mmCIF file of C-alpha atoms in Angstrom:
data_model
loop_
_atom_site.group_PDB
_atom_site.id
_atom_site.type_symbol
_atom_site.label_atom_id
_atom_site.label_comp_id
_atom_site.label_asym_id
_atom_site.label_seq_id
_atom_site.Cartn_x
_atom_site.Cartn_y
_atom_site.Cartn_z
ATOM 1 C CA MET A 327 0.000 0.000 0.000
ATOM 2 C CA THR A 328 2.866 2.388 0.782
ATOM 3 C CA THR A 329 4.351 1.934 -2.699
ATOM 4 C CA GLU A 330 1.026 2.832 -4.303
ATOM 5 C CA LEU A 331 0.769 6.016 -2.213
ATOM 6 C CA LEU A 332 4.327 7.010 -3.116
ATOM 7 C CA ASP A 333 3.621 6.335 -6.805
ATOM 8 C CA ALA A 334 0.459 8.460 -6.628
ATOM 9 C CA ALA A 335 2.364 11.311 -4.949
ATOM 10 C CA LEU A 336 5.134 11.148 -7.589
ATOM 11 C CA VAL A 337 2.630 11.179 -10.458
ATOM 12 C CA GLU A 338 0.689 14.096 -8.970
ATOM 13 C CA GLU A 339 3.687 16.301 -8.145
ATOM 14 C CA ALA A 340 5.516 15.665 -11.422
ATOM 15 C CA THR A 341 2.378 16.253 -13.500
ATOM 16 C CA LYS A 342 1.412 19.417 -11.608
ATOM 17 C CA LYS A 343 4.834 20.958 -12.172
ATOM 18 C CA SER A 344 5.206 19.978 -15.808
ATOM 19 C CA GLY A 345 4.000 22.408 -18.467
ATOM 20 C CA LEU A 346 3.318 19.638 -20.986
ATOM 21 C CA ILE A 347 2.616 15.948 -20.786
ATOM 22 C CA TRP A 348 3.214 13.455 -23.576
ATOM 23 C CA VAL A 349 0.130 11.309 -24.160
ATOM 24 C CA ARG A 350 -0.341 8.245 -26.344
ATOM 25 C CA GLY A 351 -3.886 6.950 -26.748
ATOM 26 C CA ALA A 352 -4.914 3.427 -27.653
ATOM 27 C CA GLN A 353 -3.877 4.186 -31.221
ATOM 28 C CA GLY A 354 -2.040 7.058 -32.787
ATOM 29 C CA VAL A 355 1.127 8.917 -32.022
ATOM 30 C CA GLU A 356 2.396 10.365 -28.811
ATOM 31 C CA ARG A 357 1.450 14.051 -28.519
ATOM 32 C CA ALA A 358 2.555 16.869 -26.256
ATOM 33 C CA LEU A 359 -0.541 18.314 -24.551
ATOM 34 C CA TRP A 360 -0.957 21.248 -22.194
ATOM 35 C CA HIS A 361 -2.963 20.284 -19.169
ATOM 36 C CA VAL A 362 -4.127 21.163 -15.666
ATOM 37 C CA TRP A 363 -3.986 18.807 -12.686
ATOM 38 C CA HIS A 364 -7.348 18.868 -10.890
ATOM 39 C CA GLU A 365 -8.894 16.527 -8.332
ATOM 40 C CA GLY A 366 -6.526 13.626 -8.950
ATOM 41 C CA ALA A 367 -6.387 13.703 -12.755
ATOM 42 C CA ALA A 368 -4.859 15.600 -15.654
ATOM 43 C CA LEU A 369 -7.445 17.634 -17.581
ATOM 44 C CA VAL A 370 -6.923 18.379 -21.274
ATOM 45 C CA VAL A 371 -9.128 20.246 -23.733
ATOM 46 C CA GLY A 372 -9.014 19.855 -27.495
ATOM 47 C CA ASP A 373 -10.402 18.445 -30.743
ATOM 48 C CA GLY A 374 -11.924 21.774 -31.740
ATOM 49 C CA PRO A 375 -10.919 24.674 -33.968
ATOM 50 C CA GLY A 376 -7.831 26.383 -32.573
ATOM 51 C CA GLU A 377 -7.312 23.754 -29.878
ATOM 52 C CA GLN A 378 -4.904 20.850 -29.544
ATOM 53 C CA PRO A 379 -5.792 17.521 -31.192
ATOM 54 C CA LEU A 380 -6.574 14.565 -28.912
ATOM 55 C CA PRO A 381 -5.935 11.556 -31.193
ATOM 56 C CA GLY A 382 -6.777 8.140 -29.803
ATOM 57 C CA LEU A 383 -8.268 9.444 -26.532
ATOM 58 C CA ALA A 384 -11.671 7.760 -26.461
ATOM 59 C CA ASP A 385 -13.960 7.720 -23.422
ATOM 60 C CA GLY A 386 -13.265 4.616 -21.332
ATOM 61 C CA GLY A 387 -10.048 3.889 -23.211
ATOM 62 C CA ALA A 388 -6.501 3.708 -21.956
ATOM 63 C CA ALA A 389 -3.575 6.051 -22.449
ATOM 64 C CA THR A 390 0.073 6.229 -21.514
ATOM 65 C CA VAL A 391 1.335 9.514 -20.081
ATOM 66 C CA THR A 392 4.977 10.577 -19.900
ATOM 67 C CA VAL A 393 5.946 13.536 -17.725
ATOM 68 C CA ARG A 394 9.125 15.439 -18.476
ATOM 69 C CA SER A 395 11.083 17.954 -16.450
ATOM 70 C CA LYS A 396 10.378 21.604 -17.287
ATOM 71 C CA ASP A 397 13.980 22.721 -17.014
ATOM 72 C CA LYS A 398 16.032 19.724 -18.207
ATOM 73 C CA GLY A 399 13.510 18.022 -20.510
ATOM 74 C CA GLY A 400 14.317 14.553 -19.161
ATOM 75 C CA ARG A 401 11.680 11.944 -18.383
ATOM 76 C CA ILE A 402 10.543 12.065 -14.741
ATOM 77 C CA VAL A 403 7.805 9.438 -14.710
ATOM 78 C CA GLY A 404 5.461 7.538 -16.970
ATOM 79 C CA TRP A 405 2.009 6.341 -15.942
ATOM 80 C CA ARG A 406 -1.029 4.569 -17.314
ATOM 81 C CA ALA A 407 -4.316 6.452 -17.427
ATOM 82 C CA THR A 408 -7.978 5.771 -17.927
ATOM 83 C CA VAL A 409 -9.588 8.275 -20.302
ATOM 84 C CA VAL A 410 -12.852 9.787 -19.058
ATOM 85 C CA GLU A 411 -14.658 12.353 -21.196
ATOM 86 C CA VAL A 412 -16.342 15.111 -19.186
ATOM 87 C CA ALA A 413 -19.898 15.811 -20.364
ATOM 88 C CA ALA A 414 -20.731 19.447 -21.120
ATOM 89 C CA GLY A 415 -23.193 21.126 -18.784
ATOM 90 C CA THR A 416 -22.397 18.998 -15.719
ATOM 91 C CA GLN A 417 -20.851 20.148 -12.435
ATOM 92 C CA ALA A 418 -17.679 18.276 -13.376
ATOM 93 C CA TRP A 419 -17.608 20.226 -16.673
ATOM 94 C CA ASP A 420 -18.001 23.567 -14.893
ATOM 95 C CA ALA A 421 -15.195 22.720 -12.449
ATOM 96 C CA ALA A 422 -12.920 21.554 -15.288
ATOM 97 C CA VAL A 423 -13.597 24.688 -17.363
ATOM 98 C CA ALA A 424 -12.866 26.911 -14.361
ATOM 99 C CA GLU A 425 -9.442 25.273 -13.967
ATOM 100 C CA LEU A 426 -8.578 25.103 -17.676
ATOM 101 C CA LYS A 427 -9.720 28.634 -18.512
ATOM 102 C CA GLY A 428 -7.119 30.208 -16.236
ATOM 103 C CA LYS A 429 -4.298 28.218 -17.839
ATOM 104 C CA ARG A 430 -5.281 28.658 -21.505
ATOM 105 C CA LEU A 431 -2.775 30.956 -23.146
ATOM 106 C CA ASN A 432 -3.416 33.110 -26.216
ATOM 107 C CA ALA A 433 -7.150 32.508 -26.441
ATOM 108 C CA ALA A 434 -8.634 34.800 -29.061
ATOM 109 C CA ASP A 435 -12.170 34.697 -27.715
ATOM 110 C CA GLY A 436 -11.517 35.306 -23.985
ATOM 111 C CA GLU A 437 -14.807 35.175 -22.087
ATOM 112 C CA GLU A 438 -16.562 33.313 -24.929
ATOM 113 C CA MET A 439 -14.086 30.429 -24.681
ATOM 114 C CA PRO A 440 -16.155 28.213 -22.296
ATOM 115 C CA ALA A 441 -19.195 28.430 -24.595
ATOM 116 C CA ARG A 442 -17.026 27.532 -27.608
ATOM 117 C CA TRP A 443 -15.531 24.600 -25.716
ATOM 118 C CA ALA A 444 -19.033 23.347 -24.885
ATOM 119 C CA ARG A 445 -20.096 23.574 -28.568
ATOM 120 C CA GLU A 446 -16.982 22.445 -30.411
ATOM 121 C CA CYS A 447 -14.432 20.770 -28.104
ATOM 122 C CA ARG A 448 -13.948 17.901 -25.699
ATOM 123 C CA ILE A 449 -12.575 17.956 -22.165
ATOM 124 C CA VAL A 450 -10.903 14.732 -21.127
ATOM 125 C CA ARG A 451 -9.741 13.552 -17.690
ATOM 126 C CA LEU A 452 -6.677 11.323 -17.646
ATOM 127 C CA GLU A 453 -7.089 9.435 -14.377
ATOM 128 C CA PRO A 454 -3.980 7.597 -13.140
ATOM 129 C CA ASP A 455 -4.340 3.811 -13.041
ATOM 130 C CA LEU A 456 -1.696 2.802 -10.492
ATOM 131 C CA GLY A 457 -3.132 -0.592 -9.540
ATOM 132 C CA ALA A 458 -0.302 -2.441 -11.296
ATOM 133 C CA GLY A 459 2.315 0.144 -10.307
ATOM 134 C CA LEU A 460 4.244 2.471 -12.556
ATOM 135 C CA PRO A 461 5.458 1.059 -15.870
ATOM 136 C CA ALA A 462 9.133 0.205 -16.039
ATOM 137 C CA ALA A 463 11.374 2.837 -17.591
ATOM 138 C CA SER A 464 11.882 2.183 -21.297
ATOM 139 C CA GLU A 465 15.283 1.488 -22.733
ATOM 140 C CA GLY A 466 16.692 3.892 -25.287
ATOM 141 C CA ASP A 467 16.025 7.549 -25.933
ATOM 142 C CA LEU A 468 12.280 7.299 -26.805
ATOM 143 C CA ALA A 469 12.845 9.744 -29.674
ATOM 144 C CA ALA A 470 10.135 9.829 -32.337
ATOM 145 C CA PRO A 471 9.984 11.631 -35.665
ATOM 146 C CA PRO A 472 8.010 14.891 -35.592
ATOM 147 C CA VAL A 473 4.378 14.858 -36.647
ATOM 148 C CA PRO A 474 3.956 16.046 -40.278
ATOM 149 C CA THR A 475 2.904 19.689 -40.487
ATOM 150 C CA PRO A 476 2.643 22.406 -43.130
ATOM 151 C CA ALA A 477 4.585 24.784 -40.844
ATOM 152 C CA THR A 478 8.067 25.785 -41.952
ATOM 153 C CA THR A 479 11.050 27.490 -40.428
ATOM 154 C CA ARG A 480 12.516 30.690 -41.740
ATOM 155 C CA ASP A 481 15.233 30.621 -44.372
ATOM 156 C CA ALA A 482 18.905 30.793 -43.483
ATOM 157 C CA VAL A 483 20.403 34.167 -42.594
ATOM 158 C CA PRO A 484 21.918 35.852 -45.683
ATOM 159 C CA ALA A 485 25.706 35.566 -45.734
ATOM 160 C CA GLY A 486 26.303 39.341 -45.732
ATOM 161 C CA LEU A 487 23.942 40.183 -42.866
ATOM 162 C CA PRO A 488 26.375 39.640 -39.959
ATOM 163 C CA ARG A 489 28.887 41.932 -41.695
ATOM 164 C CA LEU A 490 26.260 44.653 -42.166
ATOM 165 C CA LEU A 491 25.092 44.409 -38.564
ATOM 166 C CA GLY A 492 28.670 44.378 -37.292
ATOM 167 C CA ARG A 493 29.576 47.749 -38.816
ATOM 168 C CA ARG A 494 29.747 50.540 -36.334
ATOM 169 C CA ARG A 495 28.980 54.107 -37.190
ATOM 170 C CA ARG A 496 31.637 56.583 -36.363
ATOM 171 C CA PRO A 497 30.537 59.489 -34.209
#
């Protein structure tokens, strides 16, 4: 029983302090998701316009969560989760929205965001399933190729630019 309590405390503290968690649903790729820890579970919102995708996170399904350090980026802990979708209009929904709303950065619609979430998005609770203990640490670096995206990076700096910027004007 003591080991389970220590595992639960590790999962909660690491997840609370992490800005992102890496989640893999029953199928699909592992995704970095912003979240909020609330009442013993990680809450995520997504699957709507302008929100993060939640691939493979079906109600009642299973997921694997990996928590990384904010400052070093290394893996702190991995845990199994049960996926529970929060129904819009319930007390649980209102409590989840209150927590998530304060942590949502760069929302274009501000006060209209909860209504948009109710119409177009899903809120999912990732509840830790620690009955079998924490999964063993994986061997290797766990690196995965990036998800395909139409986004691009800027072009290389022109060769003459550092020389132009390095010139000093004489007084």
